[in-house]
mmCIF file of C-alpha atoms in Angstrom:
data_model
loop_
_atom_site.group_PDB
_atom_site.id
_atom_site.type_symbol
_atom_site.label_atom_id
_atom_site.label_comp_id
_atom_site.label_asym_id
_atom_site.label_seq_id
_atom_site.Cartn_x
_atom_site.Cartn_y
_atom_site.Cartn_z
ATOM 1 C CA MET G 274 -31.361 -74.024 35.891
ATOM 2 C CA SER G 275 -30.848 -70.398 36.832
ATOM 3 C CA PHE G 276 -31.285 -69.303 40.444
ATOM 4 C CA LEU G 277 -33.764 -66.705 39.187
ATOM 5 C CA ASN G 278 -35.780 -68.938 36.879
ATOM 6 C CA PRO G 279 -39.311 -68.261 38.116
ATOM 7 C CA ASP G 280 -41.119 -71.114 36.392
ATOM 8 C CA ALA G 281 -42.854 -72.672 39.398
ATOM 9 C CA LYS G 282 -43.037 -76.067 37.675
ATOM 10 C CA ASP G 283 -39.267 -76.119 37.228
ATOM 11 C CA VAL G 284 -38.216 -74.892 40.652
ATOM 12 C CA SER G 285 -35.136 -76.840 41.660
ATOM 13 C CA PRO G 286 -34.783 -78.668 44.988
ATOM 14 C CA LEU G 287 -31.864 -76.323 45.715
ATOM 15 C CA GLN G 288 -34.144 -73.304 45.520
ATOM 16 C CA ARG G 289 -36.830 -74.896 47.669
ATOM 17 C CA ASN G 290 -34.269 -76.075 50.204
ATOM 18 C CA LEU G 291 -32.669 -72.621 50.344
ATOM 19 C CA GLN G 292 -36.073 -71.063 50.914
ATOM 20 C CA MET G 293 -36.916 -73.487 53.717
ATOM 21 C CA ILE G 294 -33.505 -73.178 55.400
ATOM 22 C CA MET G 295 -33.747 -69.383 55.377
ATOM 23 C CA ARG G 296 -37.282 -69.459 56.781
ATOM 24 C CA ILE G 297 -36.327 -71.806 59.611
ATOM 25 C CA PHE G 298 -33.092 -69.967 60.426
ATOM 26 C CA LEU G 299 -34.820 -66.582 60.538
ATOM 27 C CA LEU G 300 -37.669 -67.957 62.642
ATOM 28 C CA ILE G 301 -35.260 -69.407 65.194
ATOM 29 C CA SER G 302 -33.134 -66.249 65.119
ATOM 30 C CA GLY G 303 -36.175 -64.027 65.583
ATOM 31 C CA ILE G 304 -37.437 -66.003 68.566
ATOM 32 C CA TYR G 305 -33.973 -66.197 70.176
ATOM 33 C CA ILE G 306 -33.208 -62.496 69.718
ATOM 34 C CA THR G 307 -36.666 -61.505 70.967
ATOM 35 C CA ILE G 308 -36.156 -63.496 74.170
ATOM 36 C CA PHE G 309 -32.453 -63.004 74.852
ATOM 37 C CA GLY G 310 -31.465 -59.961 72.805
ATOM 38 C CA GLY G 311 -28.678 -59.782 70.261
ATOM 39 C CA ALA G 312 -24.990 -58.975 70.656
ATOM 40 C CA ASN G 313 -25.393 -57.277 74.050
ATOM 41 C CA GLY G 314 -28.961 -58.197 74.989
ATOM 42 C CA ALA G 315 -30.404 -54.812 73.971
ATOM 43 C CA GLU G 316 -31.605 -55.714 70.475
ATOM 44 C CA ARG G 317 -34.859 -57.503 71.267
ATOM 45 C CA ILE G 318 -36.757 -55.073 69.044
ATOM 46 C CA PHE G 319 -34.898 -56.485 66.048
ATOM 47 C CA GLY G 320 -36.054 -59.986 66.948
ATOM 48 C CA VAL G 321 -39.629 -58.730 66.885
ATOM 49 C CA LEU G 322 -39.010 -57.062 63.514
ATOM 50 C CA ILE G 323 -37.571 -60.307 62.137
ATOM 51 C CA LEU G 324 -40.702 -62.200 63.145
ATOM 52 C CA ILE G 325 -42.960 -59.490 61.719
ATOM 53 C CA SER G 326 -41.007 -59.543 58.460
ATOM 54 C CA LEU G 327 -41.343 -63.323 58.228
ATOM 55 C CA ALA G 328 -45.086 -63.104 58.823
ATOM 56 C CA ILE G 329 -45.510 -60.506 56.081
ATOM 57 C CA ILE G 330 -43.293 -62.319 53.580
ATOM 58 C CA ASN G 331 -44.595 -65.842 54.143
ATOM 59 C CA ALA G 332 -48.290 -65.297 54.793
ATOM 60 C CA PRO G 333 -49.664 -62.868 52.169
ATOM 61 C CA ALA G 334 -52.758 -64.999 51.707
ATOM 62 C CA PHE G 335 -53.492 -64.857 55.449
ATOM 63 C CA PHE G 336 -53.250 -61.075 55.693
ATOM 64 C CA THR G 337 -55.345 -60.502 52.548
ATOM 65 C CA LYS G 338 -57.886 -63.274 53.156
ATOM 66 C CA GLY G 339 -56.748 -65.154 50.071
ATOM 67 C CA LYS G 340 -56.847 -62.198 47.666
ATOM 68 C CA ILE G 341 -53.084 -62.396 47.156
ATOM 69 C CA ARG G 342 -51.334 -65.666 46.410
ATOM 70 C CA ALA G 343 -47.859 -66.708 47.479
ATOM 71 C CA ILE G 344 -44.959 -64.384 46.681
ATOM 72 C CA PRO G 345 -42.863 -65.736 43.768
ATOM 73 C CA LEU G 346 -40.008 -67.854 45.050
ATOM 74 C CA GLU G 347 -37.193 -65.663 43.716
ATOM 75 C CA ILE G 348 -38.704 -62.534 45.256
ATOM 76 C CA GLU G 349 -39.168 -64.299 48.587
ATOM 77 C CA ILE G 350 -35.536 -65.438 48.617
ATOM 78 C CA LEU G 351 -34.373 -61.874 47.932
ATOM 79 C CA LEU G 352 -36.596 -60.510 50.717
ATOM 80 C CA LEU G 353 -35.424 -63.174 53.155
ATOM 81 C CA SER G 354 -31.826 -62.285 52.289
ATOM 82 C CA MET G 355 -32.550 -58.643 53.058
ATOM 83 C CA VAL G 356 -33.944 -59.577 56.478
ATOM 84 C CA LEU G 357 -30.971 -61.861 57.159
ATOM 85 C CA PHE G 358 -28.261 -59.336 56.284
ATOM 86 C CA GLU G 359 -29.987 -56.295 57.779
ATOM 87 C CA LEU G 360 -31.917 -57.323 60.895
ATOM 88 C CA VAL G 361 -29.924 -60.396 61.931
ATOM 89 C CA GLY G 362 -26.411 -59.519 60.812
ATOM 90 C CA GLY G 363 -26.274 -55.752 60.802
ATOM 91 C CA ASP G 364 -28.584 -54.928 63.708
ATOM 92 C CA ALA G 365 -28.930 -57.857 66.116
ATOM 93 C CA LEU G 366 -25.350 -59.111 65.788
ATOM 94 C CA GLY G 367 -23.900 -55.614 65.491
ATOM 95 C CA LEU G 368 -21.911 -56.257 62.318
ATOM 96 C CA TYR G 369 -22.268 -52.608 61.321
ATOM 97 C CA VAL G 370 -19.931 -51.807 64.207
ATOM 98 C CA LYS G 371 -17.822 -54.969 64.279
ATOM 99 C CA LEU G 372 -16.980 -55.079 60.568
ATOM 100 C CA PRO G 373 -15.565 -51.834 59.121
ATOM 101 C CA TYR G 374 -17.044 -52.277 55.634
ATOM 102 C CA TYR G 375 -20.293 -54.050 56.451
ATOM 103 C CA ASP G 376 -22.176 -50.786 55.983
ATOM 104 C CA ASN G 377 -20.737 -50.456 52.460
ATOM 105 C CA PHE G 378 -21.697 -54.045 51.724
ATOM 106 C CA MET G 379 -25.282 -53.444 52.830
ATOM 107 C CA HIS G 380 -25.614 -50.172 50.947
ATOM 108 C CA PHE G 381 -24.643 -52.060 47.811
ATOM 109 C CA MET G 382 -26.655 -55.244 48.292
ATOM 110 C CA LEU G 383 -29.973 -53.809 49.507
ATOM 111 C CA PRO G 384 -30.358 -51.427 46.525
ATOM 112 C CA LEU G 385 -29.312 -54.288 44.255
ATOM 113 C CA TYR G 386 -32.123 -56.441 45.658
ATOM 114 C CA VAL G 387 -34.619 -53.571 45.480
ATOM 115 C CA ALA G 388 -33.685 -52.737 41.884
ATOM 116 C CA LEU G 389 -33.877 -56.375 40.802
ATOM 117 C CA ILE G 390 -37.321 -56.789 42.364
ATOM 118 C CA GLY G 391 -38.319 -53.495 40.768
ATOM 119 C CA MET G 392 -37.258 -54.796 37.353
ATOM 120 C CA MET G 393 -39.441 -57.857 37.906
ATOM 121 C CA LEU G 394 -42.427 -55.639 38.677
ATOM 122 C CA VAL G 395 -42.004 -53.205 35.775
ATOM 123 C CA TYR G 396 -41.350 -56.085 33.378
ATOM 124 C CA THR G 397 -44.627 -57.643 34.489
ATOM 125 C CA ALA G 398 -46.427 -54.383 33.731
ATOM 126 C CA TYR G 399 -44.636 -54.210 30.380
ATOM 127 C CA PHE G 400 -45.359 -57.809 29.429
ATOM 128 C CA PHE G 401 -49.084 -57.480 30.125
ATOM 129 C CA GLY G 402 -49.362 -54.215 28.218
ATOM 130 C CA LYS G 403 -49.692 -51.896 31.216
ATOM 131 C CA LEU G 404 -46.429 -50.116 30.454
ATOM 132 C CA LYS G 405 -44.879 -49.110 27.145
ATOM 133 C CA ALA G 406 -41.152 -48.473 27.519
ATOM 134 C CA SER G 407 -37.796 -49.762 26.364
ATOM 135 C CA LEU G 408 -35.553 -51.823 28.614
ATOM 136 C CA SER G 409 -33.225 -48.859 29.063
ATOM 137 C CA VAL G 410 -36.111 -46.634 30.174
ATOM 138 C CA MET G 411 -37.409 -49.282 32.577
ATOM 139 C CA ALA G 412 -33.933 -49.733 34.038
ATOM 140 C CA GLY G 413 -33.463 -45.962 34.322
ATOM 141 C CA ILE G 414 -36.751 -45.573 36.200
ATOM 142 C CA ILE G 415 -35.873 -48.346 38.632
ATOM 143 C CA ILE G 416 -32.380 -46.925 39.223
ATOM 144 C CA LEU G 417 -33.749 -43.451 39.978
ATOM 145 C CA VAL G 418 -36.464 -44.810 42.279
ATOM 146 C CA THR G 419 -33.944 -46.955 44.142
ATOM 147 C CA ILE G 420 -31.539 -44.032 44.560
ATOM 148 C CA GLY G 421 -34.462 -41.969 45.848
ATOM 149 C CA LEU G 422 -35.287 -44.634 48.418
ATOM 150 C CA GLY G 423 -31.632 -44.581 49.499
ATOM 151 C CA GLY G 424 -31.855 -40.827 50.003
ATOM 152 C CA VAL G 425 -34.991 -41.229 52.097
ATOM 153 C CA LEU G 426 -33.186 -43.813 54.236
ATOM 154 C CA GLU G 427 -30.331 -41.377 54.857
ATOM 155 C CA MET G 428 -32.834 -38.742 56.003
ATOM 156 C CA VAL G 429 -34.439 -41.293 58.322
ATOM 157 C CA GLU G 430 -31.027 -42.148 59.779
ATOM 158 C CA TYR G 431 -30.214 -38.472 60.326
ATOM 159 C CA THR G 432 -33.597 -37.821 61.960
ATOM 160 C CA TYR G 433 -33.188 -40.801 64.275
ATOM 161 C CA ASP G 434 -29.642 -39.863 65.320
ATOM 162 C CA SER G 435 -30.494 -36.190 65.837
ATOM 163 C CA TYR G 436 -33.875 -36.374 67.542
ATOM 164 C CA LEU G 437 -34.791 -39.931 68.564
ATOM 165 C CA ALA G 438 -31.645 -41.817 69.597
ATOM 166 C CA ASP G 439 -31.603 -40.341 73.119
ATOM 167 C CA GLY G 440 -35.345 -40.657 73.697
ATOM 168 C CA PRO G 441 -37.748 -43.537 74.349
ATOM 169 C CA ILE G 442 -37.282 -44.976 70.860
ATOM 170 C CA GLY G 443 -33.513 -44.910 71.320
ATOM 171 C CA LYS G 444 -33.830 -46.912 74.512
ATOM 172 C CA ILE G 445 -35.779 -49.590 72.663
ATOM 173 C CA THR G 446 -33.078 -49.897 69.993
ATOM 174 C CA GLY G 447 -30.147 -49.674 72.404
ATOM 175 C CA ASN G 448 -29.279 -46.041 71.497
ATOM 176 C CA THR G 449 -27.400 -47.268 68.432
ATOM 177 C CA GLN G 450 -26.330 -44.505 66.039
ATOM 178 C CA MET G 451 -27.442 -45.174 62.468
ATOM 179 C CA GLN G 452 -25.038 -42.771 60.730
ATOM 180 C CA GLY G 453 -21.269 -43.020 60.725
ATOM 181 C CA SER G 454 -19.018 -46.067 60.629
ATOM 182 C CA PRO G 455 -15.914 -47.378 62.410
ATOM 183 C CA THR G 456 -13.760 -45.812 59.680
ATOM 184 C CA GLN G 457 -15.629 -42.633 58.614
ATOM 185 C CA ASP G 458 -17.358 -39.633 60.131
ATOM 186 C CA ALA G 459 -21.103 -39.173 59.593
ATOM 187 C CA HIS G 460 -20.814 -36.844 56.574
ATOM 188 C CA ASP G 461 -18.331 -38.991 54.680
ATOM 189 C CA ASP G 462 -20.335 -42.092 55.553
ATOM 190 C CA THR G 463 -23.541 -40.553 54.208
ATOM 191 C CA MET G 464 -21.979 -39.545 50.889
ATOM 192 C CA ASN G 465 -20.294 -42.926 50.551
ATOM 193 C CA ASP G 466 -23.631 -44.608 51.237
ATOM 194 C CA LEU G 467 -25.307 -42.633 48.451
ATOM 195 C CA PHE G 468 -22.607 -43.553 45.944
ATOM 196 C CA THR G 469 -22.775 -47.196 46.999
ATOM 197 C CA ASP G 470 -26.582 -47.149 46.788
ATOM 198 C CA THR G 471 -26.258 -45.893 43.225
ATOM 199 C CA ALA G 472 -23.805 -48.636 42.288
ATOM 200 C CA GLY G 473 -26.054 -51.330 43.765
ATOM 201 C CA ALA G 474 -29.114 -49.939 41.973
ATOM 202 C CA ILE G 475 -27.284 -49.916 38.630
ATOM 203 C CA VAL G 476 -26.036 -53.493 39.049
ATOM 204 C CA GLY G 477 -29.475 -54.741 40.124
ATOM 205 C CA ALA G 478 -31.185 -53.084 37.162
ATOM 206 C CA LEU G 479 -28.562 -54.429 34.750
ATOM 207 C CA ILE G 480 -29.032 -57.958 36.082
ATOM 208 C CA GLY G 481 -32.753 -57.528 35.457
ATOM 209 C CA VAL G 482 -32.122 -56.361 31.883
ATOM 210 C CA LEU G 483 -29.795 -59.297 31.200
ATOM 211 C CA LEU G 484 -32.343 -61.777 32.536
ATOM 212 C CA ILE G 485 -35.130 -60.243 30.453
ATOM 213 C CA ARG G 486 -33.003 -60.453 27.313
ATOM 214 C CA ARG G 487 -32.005 -64.009 28.146
ATOM 215 C CA TYR G 488 -35.584 -65.221 28.506
ATOM 216 C CA GLU G 489 -36.806 -63.296 25.452
ATOM 217 C CA LYS G 490 -33.901 -64.438 23.286
ATOM 218 C CA ASP G 491 -35.761 -67.449 21.894
ATOM 219 C CA GLY G 492 -39.164 -65.799 21.766
ATOM 220 C CA GLY G 493 -40.106 -66.590 25.343
ATOM 221 C CA HIS G 494 -40.516 -64.301 28.327
ATOM 222 C CA TRP G 495 -39.337 -63.954 31.912
ATOM 223 C CA LYS G 496 -41.948 -66.114 33.639
ATOM 224 C CA VAL G 497 -41.730 -64.171 36.870
ATOM 225 C CA ALA G 498 -44.324 -61.965 35.161
ATOM 226 C CA ASP G 499 -46.784 -64.877 35.224
ATOM 227 C CA GLU G 500 -46.135 -65.544 38.907
ATOM 228 C CA ILE G 501 -46.506 -61.877 39.886
ATOM 229 C CA SER G 502 -49.732 -61.546 37.894
ATOM 230 C CA LYS G 503 -51.167 -64.558 39.742
ATOM 231 C CA MET G 504 -50.599 -62.903 43.120
ATOM 232 C CA GLY G 505 -53.770 -60.913 42.608
ATOM 233 C CA GLY G 506 -55.740 -63.946 41.491
#
């Protein structure tokens, strides 16, 4: 069974176990980092963000009073992975600074996750007749949107470094600079990030296209559309 097979009745024990392990690990990590801080004790804010992220991801029914059902398993695993790599690894443990190419890794993987989730959403709209477009058009839209989100992130990083890092917000986050890397200056790092974002978005969209074609090959459909449609009841 594929890791991204969304048929809830056929979810493998491996998928469920992975989901539960990630939930427990992130919960423990969030509590520990909130109390003790991360790599140097100054990253407690990231522990709080981890716990907030877990609450949002794992309790949609609570926050919407039952109007939204559980997030599909494959989407939850992707979101949990994003929290793990970004807030735990990159921020709390300081891997952005400790590992020279961790920033490149993240700027590839996060857009990949975003694009893949985006393909799930647009396919759902397509399958239920809310969107009329070819797979190439759907993939192109998702790639452009993901690249745009990457550009917005770069502007946020620049704004933080230029105007907020030395102020009250900077003190909360340990005055960590968001732009630049151990091997590049800020300008080169920004341009490299944009190229890497683009590569991740393309790969994520292509994976989505391949999965759609795989599930439709024998006249079926990618059942993640059913799970997403059920979120709204």
